CSV table of C-alpha atoms and ligand atoms in Angstrom, one decimal:
chain,number,residue,atom,x,y,z
A,288,UNK,CA,-40.0,40.0,37.7
A,289,UNK,CA,-40.8,44.0,37.4
A,290,UNK,CA,-39.5,46.2,40.0
A,291,UNK,CA,-41.4,46.8,43.0
A,292,UNK,CA,-41.2,50.6,43.1
A,293,UNK,CA,-45.0,50.7,43.1
A,294,UNK,CA,-45.8,51.5,46.6
A,295,UNK,CA,-48.8,53.5,46.5
A,296,UNK,CA,-51.3,54.9,49.5
A,297,UNK,CA,-53.8,52.1,50.2
A,298,UNK,CA,-57.0,53.1,48.5
A,299,UNK,CA,-55.8,54.6,45.8
A,300,UNK,CA,-56.2,53.7,42.0
A,301,UNK,CA,-53.1,52.1,40.4
A,302,UNK,CA,-52.1,54.8,38.0
A,303,UNK,CA,-52.3,54.1,34.7
A,304,UNK,CA,-49.3,53.2,32.3
A,305,UNK,CA,-46.5,56.0,32.4
A,306,UNK,CA,-47.9,56.9,28.8
A,307,UNK,CA,-51.3,57.3,30.0
A,308,UNK,CA,-50.8,59.6,33.5
A,309,UNK,CA,-49.0,61.6,30.6
A,310,UNK,CA,-52.3,63.4,29.9
A,311,UNK,CA,-52.3,66.0,32.8
A,312,UNK,CA,-52.5,69.2,31.5
A,313,UNK,CA,-55.9,71.0,33.1
A,314,UNK,CA,-56.6,72.7,29.9
A,315,UNK,CA,-56.4,69.7,28.3
A,316,UNK,CA,-58.5,67.7,30.4
A,317,UNK,CA,-61.0,70.6,30.4
A,318,UNK,CA,-61.3,70.3,26.4
A,319,UNK,CA,-61.3,66.6,26.8
A,320,UNK,CA,-64.3,66.5,29.2
A,321,UNK,CA,-66.3,69.2,26.9
A,322,UNK,CA,-65.8,66.9,24.0
A,323,UNK,CA,-66.6,63.7,25.8
A,324,UNK,CA,-69.9,65.2,27.3
A,325,UNK,CA,-71.1,66.2,23.8
A,326,UNK,CA,-70.1,62.7,22.6
A,327,UNK,CA,-72.1,61.0,25.3
A,328,UNK,CA,-74.9,63.7,24.6
A,329,UNK,CA,-75.3,62.5,21.1
A,330,UNK,CA,-74.4,59.0,21.0
A,331,UNK,CA,-77.7,57.3,21.4
A,332,UNK,CA,-78.1,59.2,18.0
A,333,UNK,CA,-75.2,58.0,16.0
A,334,UNK,CA,-74.8,54.3,14.4
A,335,UNK,CA,-74.7,51.8,17.6
A,336,UNK,CA,-71.8,50.1,16.2
A,337,UNK,CA,-69.6,53.4,15.5
A,338,UNK,CA,-70.1,54.3,19.1
A,339,UNK,CA,-69.4,51.2,20.9
A,340,UNK,CA,-66.4,50.8,18.7
A,341,UNK,CA,-65.2,54.2,19.5
A,342,UNK,CA,-65.8,54.3,23.0
A,343,UNK,CA,-65.1,51.0,24.0
A,344,UNK,CA,-62.0,50.1,22.0
A,345,UNK,CA,-59.9,53.2,21.9
A,346,UNK,CA,-56.9,53.4,24.2
A,347,UNK,CA,-57.5,57.0,24.1
A,348,UNK,CA,-60.7,57.0,25.3
A,349,UNK,CA,-59.6,55.5,28.5
A,350,UNK,CA,-56.8,57.4,28.8
A,351,UNK,CA,-58.7,60.5,28.6
A,352,UNK,CA,-61.6,59.1,30.8
A,353,UNK,CA,-59.3,57.9,33.7
A,354,UNK,CA,-57.8,61.4,33.5
A,355,UNK,CA,-60.8,63.6,33.3
A,356,UNK,CA,-62.7,61.8,36.4
A,357,UNK,CA,-59.5,61.5,38.4
A,358,UNK,CA,-59.1,65.2,37.9
A,359,UNK,CA,-62.5,66.1,39.4
A,360,UNK,CA,-63.5,67.4,36.0
A,361,UNK,CA,-65.9,64.6,35.3
A,362,UNK,CA,-69.3,66.0,36.1
A,363,UNK,CA,-70.0,67.0,32.3
A,364,UNK,CA,-69.4,63.4,31.6
A,365,UNK,CA,-71.1,62.0,34.3
A,366,UNK,CA,-74.2,64.4,33.1
A,367,UNK,CA,-73.8,63.2,29.9
A,368,UNK,CA,-73.9,59.8,31.2
A,369,UNK,CA,-77.6,59.8,31.7
A,370,UNK,CA,-78.1,60.5,28.1
A,371,UNK,CA,-76.3,57.6,27.0
A,372,UNK,CA,-77.8,53.5,25.9
A,373,UNK,CA,-77.4,50.5,28.1
A,374,UNK,CA,-74.6,49.2,25.9
A,375,UNK,CA,-72.3,52.2,27.4
A,376,UNK,CA,-72.8,50.8,30.8
A,377,UNK,CA,-69.3,49.5,30.8
A,378,UNK,CA,-68.1,52.7,30.3
A,379,UNK,CA,-69.6,54.8,32.9
A,380,UNK,CA,-69.4,52.0,35.4
A,381,UNK,CA,-65.1,52.2,34.9
A,382,UNK,CA,-65.5,56.1,34.5
A,383,UNK,CA,-67.6,57.2,37.6
A,384,UNK,CA,-66.6,54.8,40.5
A,385,UNK,CA,-64.9,56.9,43.1
A,386,UNK,CA,-64.9,53.9,45.7
A,387,UNK,CA,-61.1,53.0,46.5
A,388,UNK,CA,-60.2,50.1,44.8
A,389,UNK,CA,-63.3,49.9,42.4
A,390,UNK,CA,-60.7,49.4,39.5
A,391,UNK,CA,-59.0,46.7,40.9
A,392,UNK,CA,-62.1,44.8,42.2
A,393,UNK,CA,-63.7,45.4,38.8
A,394,UNK,CA,-60.7,43.8,36.8
A,395,UNK,CA,-60.2,41.1,38.9
A,396,UNK,CA,-64.1,40.1,39.2
A,397,UNK,CA,-63.5,40.2,35.2
A,398,UNK,CA,-60.1,38.4,35.1
A,399,UNK,CA,-61.8,35.6,37.4
A,400,UNK,CA,-64.9,35.1,35.3
A,401,UNK,CA,-63.3,34.6,32.2
A,402,UNK,CA,-60.8,32.0,34.2
A,403,UNK,CA,-63.7,30.2,35.0
A,404,UNK,CA,-64.9,29.8,31.5
A,405,UNK,CA,-62.1,27.8,30.8
A,406,UNK,CA,-61.8,25.8,34.2
A,407,UNK,CA,-65.5,24.8,33.4
A,408,UNK,CA,-64.6,23.7,30.2
A,409,UNK,CA,-61.9,21.6,31.2
A,410,UNK,CA,-63.9,20.3,34.2
A,411,UNK,CA,-66.7,18.5,31.8
A,412,UNK,CA,-63.7,17.5,29.4
A,413,UNK,CA,-62.4,14.0,29.1
A,414,UNK,CA,-58.8,15.1,28.9
A,415,UNK,CA,-57.8,17.4,31.7
A,416,UNK,CA,-53.8,17.1,31.2
A,417,UNK,CA,-52.8,16.1,34.6
A,418,UNK,CA,-49.2,15.9,35.5
A,419,UNK,CA,-48.2,15.8,39.2
A,420,UNK,CA,-45.6,18.2,40.4
A,421,UNK,CA,-42.7,17.7,42.2
A,422,UNK,CA,-44.4,18.5,46.0
A,423,UNK,CA,-46.5,15.5,44.6
A,424,UNK,CA,-49.7,17.5,44.2
A,425,UNK,CA,-51.9,17.6,40.7
A,426,UNK,CA,-51.9,20.3,38.5
A,427,UNK,CA,-53.9,20.3,35.1
A,428,UNK,CA,-54.1,22.1,32.0
A,429,UNK,CA,-57.0,24.7,33.4
A,430,UNK,CA,-54.4,25.8,36.3
A,431,UNK,CA,-51.9,26.9,33.4
A,432,UNK,CA,-54.6,28.5,31.2
A,433,UNK,CA,-56.5,30.1,34.3
A,434,UNK,CA,-53.3,31.9,35.2
A,435,UNK,CA,-52.3,32.6,31.8
A,436,UNK,CA,-55.8,34.6,31.4
A,437,UNK,CA,-56.0,36.2,34.8
A,438,UNK,CA,-52.0,37.3,34.8
A,439,UNK,CA,-52.4,38.7,31.4
A,440,UNK,CA,-55.5,41.0,32.3
A,441,UNK,CA,-53.4,42.0,35.6
A,442,UNK,CA,-50.4,42.5,32.9
A,443,UNK,CA,-52.8,44.7,30.9
A,444,UNK,CA,-54.5,47.0,33.7
A,445,UNK,CA,-51.7,46.9,36.4
A,446,UNK,CA,-48.3,46.8,34.8
A,447,UNK,CA,-46.8,47.8,37.9
A,448,UNK,CA,-47.9,45.6,40.5
A,449,UNK,CA,-46.2,42.5,41.6
A,450,UNK,CA,-47.9,39.0,41.5
A,451,UNK,CA,-47.6,35.9,43.5
A,452,UNK,CA,-48.8,33.0,41.6
A,453,UNK,CA,-49.0,29.1,42.7
A,454,UNK,CA,-47.9,27.5,38.8
A,455,UNK,CA,-44.9,28.0,36.8
A,456,UNK,CA,-44.4,27.1,32.8
A,457,UNK,CA,-41.6,24.5,33.9
A,458,UNK,CA,-43.7,21.2,32.7
A,459,UNK,CA,-45.0,22.9,29.6
A,460,UNK,CA,-41.6,24.2,28.3
A,461,UNK,CA,-40.6,20.9,28.4
A,462,UNK,CA,-43.6,18.9,27.1
A,463,UNK,CA,-45.1,20.7,23.8
A,464,UNK,CA,-48.0,18.6,23.5
A,465,UNK,CA,-49.0,19.6,27.1
A,466,UNK,CA,-48.6,23.2,25.9
A,467,UNK,CA,-50.9,22.7,23.1
A,468,UNK,CA,-53.7,21.5,25.2
A,469,UNK,CA,-53.3,24.7,27.4
A,470,UNK,CA,-53.0,26.9,24.3
A,471,UNK,CA,-56.4,25.6,22.8
A,472,UNK,CA,-58.1,25.8,26.2
A,473,UNK,CA,-56.9,29.2,26.5
A,474,UNK,CA,-57.6,30.5,22.4
A,475,UNK,CA,-61.2,28.3,23.1
A,476,UNK,CA,-62.0,30.6,26.5
A,477,UNK,CA,-60.7,33.7,24.8
A,478,UNK,CA,-62.9,33.5,21.6
A,479,UNK,CA,-66.1,33.1,24.0
A,480,UNK,CA,-65.1,36.2,26.1
A,481,UNK,CA,-64.3,38.4,23.3
A,482,UNK,CA,-66.7,41.2,24.7
A,483,UNK,CA,-64.0,41.6,27.6
A,484,UNK,CA,-60.9,41.7,25.3
A,485,UNK,CA,-61.0,45.9,25.6
A,486,UNK,CA,-60.8,45.5,29.5
A,487,UNK,CA,-58.6,42.3,29.9
A,488,UNK,CA,-56.5,42.4,26.8
A,489,UNK,CA,-55.6,38.9,24.9
A,490,UNK,CA,-52.9,36.1,24.8
A,491,UNK,CA,-51.2,36.6,21.4
A,492,UNK,CA,-50.0,33.2,21.1
A,493,UNK,CA,-48.0,30.1,23.0
A,494,UNK,CA,-45.1,32.0,23.6
A,495,UNK,CA,-46.7,35.1,25.5
A,496,UNK,CA,-49.0,32.4,27.0
A,497,UNK,CA,-45.9,31.0,29.2
A,498,UNK,CA,-44.6,34.6,29.4
A,499,UNK,CA,-47.8,35.4,31.4
A,500,UNK,CA,-48.0,32.3,33.1
A,501,UNK,CA,-44.4,33.1,34.6
A,502,UNK,CA,-45.3,36.4,36.0
A,503,UNK,CA,-46.1,34.6,39.0
A,504,UNK,CA,-43.0,34.2,40.9
A,505,UNK,CA,-42.9,37.6,43.2
A,506,UNK,CA,-41.4,35.9,46.7
A,507,UNK,CA,-42.1,39.2,48.6
A,508,UNK,CA,-45.5,40.0,50.0
A,509,UNK,CA,-44.6,42.6,52.5
A,510,UNK,CA,-44.5,46.0,50.5
A,511,UNK,CA,-46.1,47.5,47.3
A,512,UNK,CA,-49.0,46.1,45.9
A,513,UNK,CA,-48.7,42.3,45.5
A,514,UNK,CA,-51.7,40.1,43.4
A,515,UNK,CA,-52.2,36.6,44.7
A,516,UNK,CA,-53.7,34.2,42.6
A,517,UNK,CA,-54.4,30.2,42.8
A,518,UNK,CA,-56.0,29.4,39.3
A,519,UNK,CA,-57.5,26.7,40.6
A,520,UNK,CA,-57.7,25.9,44.2
A,521,UNK,CA,-58.7,22.6,45.3
A,522,UNK,CA,-57.1,20.7,42.3
A,523,UNK,CA,-58.0,17.5,43.8
A,524,UNK,CA,-61.8,18.5,44.2
A,525,UNK,CA,-61.8,19.9,40.2
A,526,UNK,CA,-60.6,16.7,39.5
A,527,UNK,CA,-63.0,14.3,41.7
A,528,UNK,CA,-66.0,16.3,40.5
A,529,UNK,CA,-66.1,18.3,43.6
A,530,UNK,CA,-66.0,21.9,44.5
A,531,UNK,CA,-63.0,24.4,43.3
A,532,UNK,CA,-62.5,27.9,43.4
A,533,UNK,CA,-60.4,30.6,41.4
A,534,UNK,CA,-58.6,33.2,44.2
A,535,UNK,CA,-57.5,36.2,43.4
A,536,UNK,CA,-56.1,38.8,46.0
A,537,UNK,CA,-54.5,42.5,46.3
A,538,UNK,CA,-52.2,42.7,48.8
A,539,UNK,CA,-50.9,46.7,49.7
A,540,UNK,CA,-47.9,46.6,52.4
A,541,UNK,CA,-49.0,43.1,53.1
A,542,UNK,CA,-52.4,43.5,53.8
A,543,UNK,CA,-55.1,42.0,51.7
A,544,UNK,CA,-57.3,45.1,50.1
A,545,UNK,CA,-59.1,43.2,47.7
A,546,UNK,CA,-60.6,39.6,47.3
A,547,UNK,CA,-62.3,37.7,44.7
A,548,UNK,CA,-63.5,34.1,44.6
A,549,UNK,CA,-65.2,32.3,41.5
A,550,UNK,CA,-67.0,29.4,42.9
A,551,UNK,CA,-68.3,27.5,39.6
A,552,UNK,CA,-69.8,24.9,41.3
A,553,UNK,CA,-71.4,26.2,44.6
A,554,UNK,CA,-75.1,26.3,44.4
A,555,UNK,CA,-76.6,29.6,42.5
A,556,UNK,CA,-78.6,32.9,44.3
A,557,UNK,CA,-82.2,32.5,45.1
A,558,UNK,CA,-81.9,28.6,43.4
A,559,UNK,CA,-80.3,30.1,40.1
A,560,UNK,CA,-77.7,28.7,38.1
A,561,UNK,CA,-75.0,27.2,39.7
A,562,UNK,CA,-71.9,29.4,40.7
A,563,UNK,CA,-71.2,32.2,42.4
A,564,UNK,CA,-68.7,35.4,42.6
A,565,UNK,CA,-68.0,36.7,45.6
A,566,UNK,CA,-65.8,40.1,46.2
A,567,UNK,CA,-64.7,41.9,48.9
A,568,UNK,CA,-62.4,45.5,49.4
A,569,UNK,CA,-61.5,46.3,52.9
A,570,UNK,CA,-63.8,48.6,54.6
A,571,UNK,CA,-66.2,48.0,51.9
A,572,UNK,CA,-68.3,45.0,52.7
A,573,UNK,CA,-68.8,41.5,50.9
A,574,UNK,CA,-70.9,41.0,47.6
A,575,UNK,CA,-71.8,38.4,45.3
A,576,UNK,CA,-73.2,37.9,41.9
A,577,UNK,CA,-73.9,35.2,39.9
A,578,UNK,CA,-71.0,33.8,38.2
A,579,UNK,CA,-72.6,33.8,34.3
A,580,UNK,CA,-73.6,37.4,35.2
A,581,UNK,CA,-72.9,40.8,33.2
A,582,UNK,CA,-70.8,41.7,35.6
A,583,UNK,CA,-71.1,45.8,35.0
A,584,UNK,CA,-74.7,45.4,34.8
A,585,UNK,CA,-75.6,43.2,38.0
A,586,UNK,CA,-76.1,45.1,41.0
A,587,UNK,CA,-74.0,43.1,43.4
A,588,UNK,CA,-75.6,41.8,46.4
A,589,UNK,CA,-74.1,42.7,50.2
A,590,UNK,CA,-73.6,39.1,51.6
A,591,UNK,CA,-73.2,38.5,55.8
A,592,UNK,CA,-72.2,35.5,57.9
A,593,UNK,CA,-74.5,34.0,60.0
A,594,UNK,CA,-74.7,36.1,63.6
A,595,UNK,CA,-75.2,33.5,65.9
A,596,UNK,CA,-74.9,33.3,69.7
A,597,UNK,CA,-73.2,30.5,70.8
A,598,UNK,CA,-70.9,28.5,69.1
A,599,UNK,CA,-73.3,25.3,69.6
A,600,UNK,CA,-75.5,26.4,67.0
A,601,UNK,CA,-72.9,26.9,64.2
A,602,UNK,CA,-72.5,23.8,61.8
A,603,UNK,CA,-69.0,24.0,60.1
A,604,UNK,CA,-67.1,22.9,57.3
A,605,UNK,CA,-63.5,21.3,56.7
A,606,UNK,CA,-62.0,20.1,53.6
A,607,UNK,CA,-62.8,16.9,52.0
A,608,UNK,CA,-58.9,15.6,52.3
A,609,UNK,CA,-58.1,14.0,55.0
A,610,UNK,CA,-54.2,14.6,54.0
A,611,UNK,CA,-54.7,18.4,53.8
A,612,UNK,CA,-56.4,18.8,57.4
A,613,UNK,CA,-57.0,16.9,60.6
A,614,UNK,CA,-60.6,15.8,60.9
A,615,UNK,CA,-60.1,14.0,64.1
A,616,UNK,CA,-58.8,17.5,65.7
A,617,UNK,CA,-61.7,19.3,63.8
A,618,UNK,CA,-64.2,16.8,65.5
A,619,UNK,CA,-62.9,17.1,68.8
A,620,UNK,CA,-63.1,20.8,68.6
A,621,UNK,CA,-66.6,20.7,67.5
A,622,UNK,CA,-67.9,18.5,70.1
A,623,UNK,CA,-66.3,20.2,72.6
A,624,UNK,CA,-68.0,24.0,71.2
A,625,UNK,CA,-71.2,21.2,71.5
A,626,UNK,CA,-71.7,21.6,67.8
A,627,UNK,CA,-73.9,18.4,66.9
A,628,UNK,CA,-74.6,18.9,62.8
A,629,UNK,CA,-72.1,17.0,61.2
A,630,UNK,CA,-69.4,18.7,59.3
A,631,UNK,CA,-70.1,19.9,55.5
A,632,UNK,CA,-66.9,18.8,53.6
A,633,UNK,CA,-66.0,20.5,50.6
A,634,UNK,CA,-62.9,21.5,48.9
A,635,UNK,CA,-61.0,24.7,48.6
A,636,UNK,CA,-61.9,28.0,49.5
A,637,UNK,CA,-65.4,27.6,48.7
A,638,UNK,CA,-65.4,26.7,52.3
A,639,UNK,CA,-64.7,30.6,53.1
A,640,UNK,CA,-67.1,31.6,50.4
A,641,UNK,CA,-70.0,29.6,51.9
A,642,UNK,CA,-69.4,31.0,55.5
A,643,UNK,CA,-69.5,34.5,53.6
A,644,UNK,CA,-72.9,33.7,52.0
A,645,UNK,CA,-74.6,32.2,55.5
A,646,UNK,CA,-74.5,28.5,54.6
A,647,UNK,CA,-72.9,27.4,57.4
A,648,UNK,CA,-70.8,29.3,60.2
A,649,UNK,CA,-67.7,28.1,61.2
A,650,UNK,CA,-64.3,26.7,58.9
A,651,UNK,CA,-61.9,24.5,60.8
A,652,UNK,CA,-58.7,23.5,59.5
A,653,UNK,CA,-56.1,21.9,61.5
A,654,UNK,CA,-52.7,20.6,60.5
A,655,UNK,CA,-52.3,17.3,59.3
A,656,UNK,CA,-48.2,17.9,59.9
A,657,UNK,CA,-46.8,21.1,62.0
A,658,UNK,CA,-44.2,21.4,58.9
A,659,UNK,CA,-46.6,22.0,56.4
A,660,UNK,CA,-46.9,26.1,55.6
A,661,UNK,CA,-50.3,27.3,54.7
A,662,UNK,CA,-50.2,29.1,50.8
A,663,UNK,CA,-50.5,32.9,50.9
A,664,UNK,CA,-52.8,31.9,47.7
A,665,UNK,CA,-55.1,29.5,49.5
A,666,UNK,CA,-56.2,32.0,51.8
A,667,UNK,CA,-55.8,35.8,50.8
A,668,UNK,CA,-58.8,36.0,49.1
A,669,UNK,CA,-60.9,33.9,51.3
A,670,UNK,CA,-59.8,35.3,54.4
A,671,UNK,CA,-60.9,39.3,53.6
A,672,UNK,CA,-64.2,37.6,52.0
A,673,UNK,CA,-64.8,36.3,55.3
A,674,UNK,CA,-63.7,39.0,57.6
A,675,UNK,CA,-65.8,42.1,55.4
A,676,UNK,CA,-68.8,39.8,55.8
A,677,UNK,CA,-68.5,40.1,59.4
A,678,UNK,CA,-66.3,37.1,60.3
A,679,UNK,CA,-63.2,36.7,62.2
A,680,UNK,CA,-60.0,34.6,60.6
A,681,UNK,CA,-57.3,33.5,63.2
A,682,UNK,CA,-54.8,30.5,63.0
A,683,UNK,CA,-55.7,27.9,65.4
A,684,UNK,CA,-53.7,29.8,68.6
A,685,UNK,CA,-55.9,32.5,67.9
A,686,UNK,CA,-53.3,35.1,66.0
A,687,UNK,CA,-54.3,36.8,63.0
A,688,UNK,CA,-52.7,35.9,59.9
A,689,UNK,CA,-49.5,37.4,58.9
A,690,UNK,CA,-49.7,37.9,55.1
A,691,UNK,CA,-46.1,39.7,54.9
A,692,UNK,CA,-43.7,36.8,55.1
A,693,UNK,CA,-43.6,35.7,51.3
A,694,UNK,CA,-45.3,33.0,49.5
A,695,UNK,CA,-45.9,30.6,52.6
A,696,UNK,CA,-48.2,31.4,55.9
A,697,UNK,CA,-45.5,30.4,57.8
A,698,UNK,CA,-45.7,32.6,61.0
A,699,UNK,CA,-49.3,30.7,61.5
A,700,UNK,CA,-50.5,27.0,62.0
A,701,UNK,CA,-54.2,26.1,61.0
A,702,UNK,CA,-56.7,28.3,59.8
A,703,UNK,CA,-60.1,29.2,61.3
A,704,UNK,CA,-63.0,31.2,60.4
A,705,UNK,CA,-66.3,32.4,62.4
A,706,UNK,CA,-68.5,34.7,63.4
A,707,UNK,CA,-67.3,37.8,65.4
A,708,UNK,CA,-69.8,37.3,68.2
A,709,UNK,CA,-68.5,33.7,69.3
A,710,UNK,CA,-64.8,34.4,68.3
A,711,UNK,CA,-63.6,34.2,71.6
A,712,UNK,CA,-65.3,31.1,72.3
A,713,UNK,CA,-64.3,29.2,69.7
A,714,UNK,CA,-60.9,30.3,69.6
A,715,UNK,CA,-60.4,29.7,73.3
A,716,UNK,CA,-61.1,25.7,73.0
A,717,UNK,CA,-59.4,25.7,69.3
A,718,UNK,CA,-56.3,27.3,70.9
A,719,UNK,CA,-56.8,25.0,74.0
A,720,UNK,CA,-56.9,21.5,71.6
A,721,UNK,CA,-53.9,22.8,69.4
A,722,UNK,CA,-51.8,23.2,72.6
A,723,UNK,CA,-52.5,20.2,73.6
A,724,UNK,CA,-52.4,18.0,70.4
A,725,UNK,CA,-49.6,20.1,68.4
A,726,UNK,CA,-47.8,22.0,71.7
A,727,UNK,CA,-47.2,25.4,72.1
A,728,UNK,CA,-46.9,28.1,69.2
A,729,UNK,CA,-43.5,27.2,67.3
A,730,UNK,CA,-40.9,30.2,67.7
A,731,UNK,CA,-41.3,33.1,65.5
A,732,UNK,CA,-39.1,32.4,62.1
A,733,UNK,CA,-38.3,36.5,61.5
B,1039,A2P,N1,-50.6,18.9,53.5
B,1039,A2P,C1,-51.3,19.7,53.6
B,1039,A2P,N2,-51.6,20.4,54.6
B,1039,A2P,C2,-52.8,21.4,54.2
B,1039,A2P,N3,-53.2,21.9,53.1
B,1039,A2P,C3,-52.3,21.3,51.9
B,1039,A2P,C4,-51.5,20.0,52.3
B,1039,A2P,N4,-51.2,19.8,50.8
B,1039,A2P,C5,-52.1,20.4,50.0
B,1039,A2P,N5,-52.7,21.6,50.4
B,1039,A2P,C6,-53.3,22.4,50.2
B,1039,A2P,O1,-54.6,22.4,50.3
B,1039,A2P,C7,-55.4,23.2,49.2
B,1039,A2P,C8,-56.7,22.4,49.2
B,1039,A2P,O2,-57.4,22.6,50.4
B,1039,A2P,P1,-58.7,21.8,50.9
B,1039,A2P,O3,-58.0,20.5,51.1
B,1039,A2P,O4,-59.5,22.5,51.7
B,1039,A2P,O5,-59.6,21.6,49.6
B,1039,A2P,C9,-55.2,23.2,48.2
B,1039,A2P,O6,-54.7,24.5,47.3
B,1039,A2P,C10,-53.4,22.4,48.4
B,1039,A2P,O7,-52.2,22.8,47.8
B,1039,A2P,P2,-52.0,22.4,46.6
B,1039,A2P,O8,-52.4,23.1,45.5
B,1039,A2P,O9,-50.4,22.7,46.3
B,1039,A2P,O10,-52.3,20.8,46.3
B,1040,MG,MG1,-54.7,26.0,46.3
């Protein structure tokens, strides 16, 4: 694990790796801006291949353009950008966006999209390389492969950040056949997404793949910048042919600041192709795009939770697995709230995505056992995506979710997500039924 000496003020871009931030003298920046301005201006006149290769693949270009923008000398560059052809949009997006966490959001979206190429291939494949983990839950080659791809992308872009990931390479290191299966799907996904290599990097071979998979062992979620990943959330749904999600979030000092959910099997936008990718940055709202879109060239669409005036109007969703949430308690809550529509059952954080898309209003997740501790990667991305869409997320006692306590959310029990307008009404009913059914909130373990 890398040292956690990476605490930065919320909302600031991750500094480039040490060697990249060394270009800091104003004179160099000024002349770099001038040169880039000239280059961008004459770009359309040059052979496309030369320009693309130069602009998109040289590390020097990335270093200089990042420094130029952050130093405020990017004006010439931005003016020159107007003359550029569409093939440079990738660079323009990277260089000119000043919104907090724009870089993190973009890389997280691209990484989730590339991971989805892999998971979709495994989803339809006959062999999924399923093994059962020590906690009896299933894991497939898609979980391992997607984790390797996403962690490789984080390592390339944010090498000082810490990472919490659901999987580790233990099962692979003792099973070379399984490792080969994972490598097959990783290398295929890399080949199919070559255009992303400049931004996300690659995986050089099986040994680096295992190294990447093991980058998620961080146990501290309270300080510094920490990414949390569930490479295939809802593995049971994934194996059953149901919903699943690739869920990635960035926490800064224990607060979720960025969340991305790739949901390959959710219905598309406007009746389009199946699959959506949602993302949220704290204070900037939640947006959605088709999962298969060219993300740099597609305008994000704002999405908001349905504003209802009474909980009785809600349709509610819950998990499919009766071992993961208490369907009977959820049904009782729904009846008490006056909800008449039957529940919509779907696996994974696709539930958070669905209500953020206005395809349902309420998500109820009451525990089957009070000893179960929800995992940070199962909720961090969904949490910010609902909150930024105008929703409220709380536990069954109405307490906010505490993401500072490590890999599990041990300070909370159960989970509910709802529109702000009815949150008091819903939380009152859920709290009363929770106390009656499970007893009062357990004492804090801190
Ligand atoms: N006993 C349990 N209670 C609540 N959630 C659980 C339980 N066992 C597993 N899970 C988690 O529920 C998530 C899926 O939720 P849903 O059923 O709503 O789709 C998975 O991430 C799964 O974790 P894991 O990935 O470790 O199996
Ligand atoms: Mg999960």
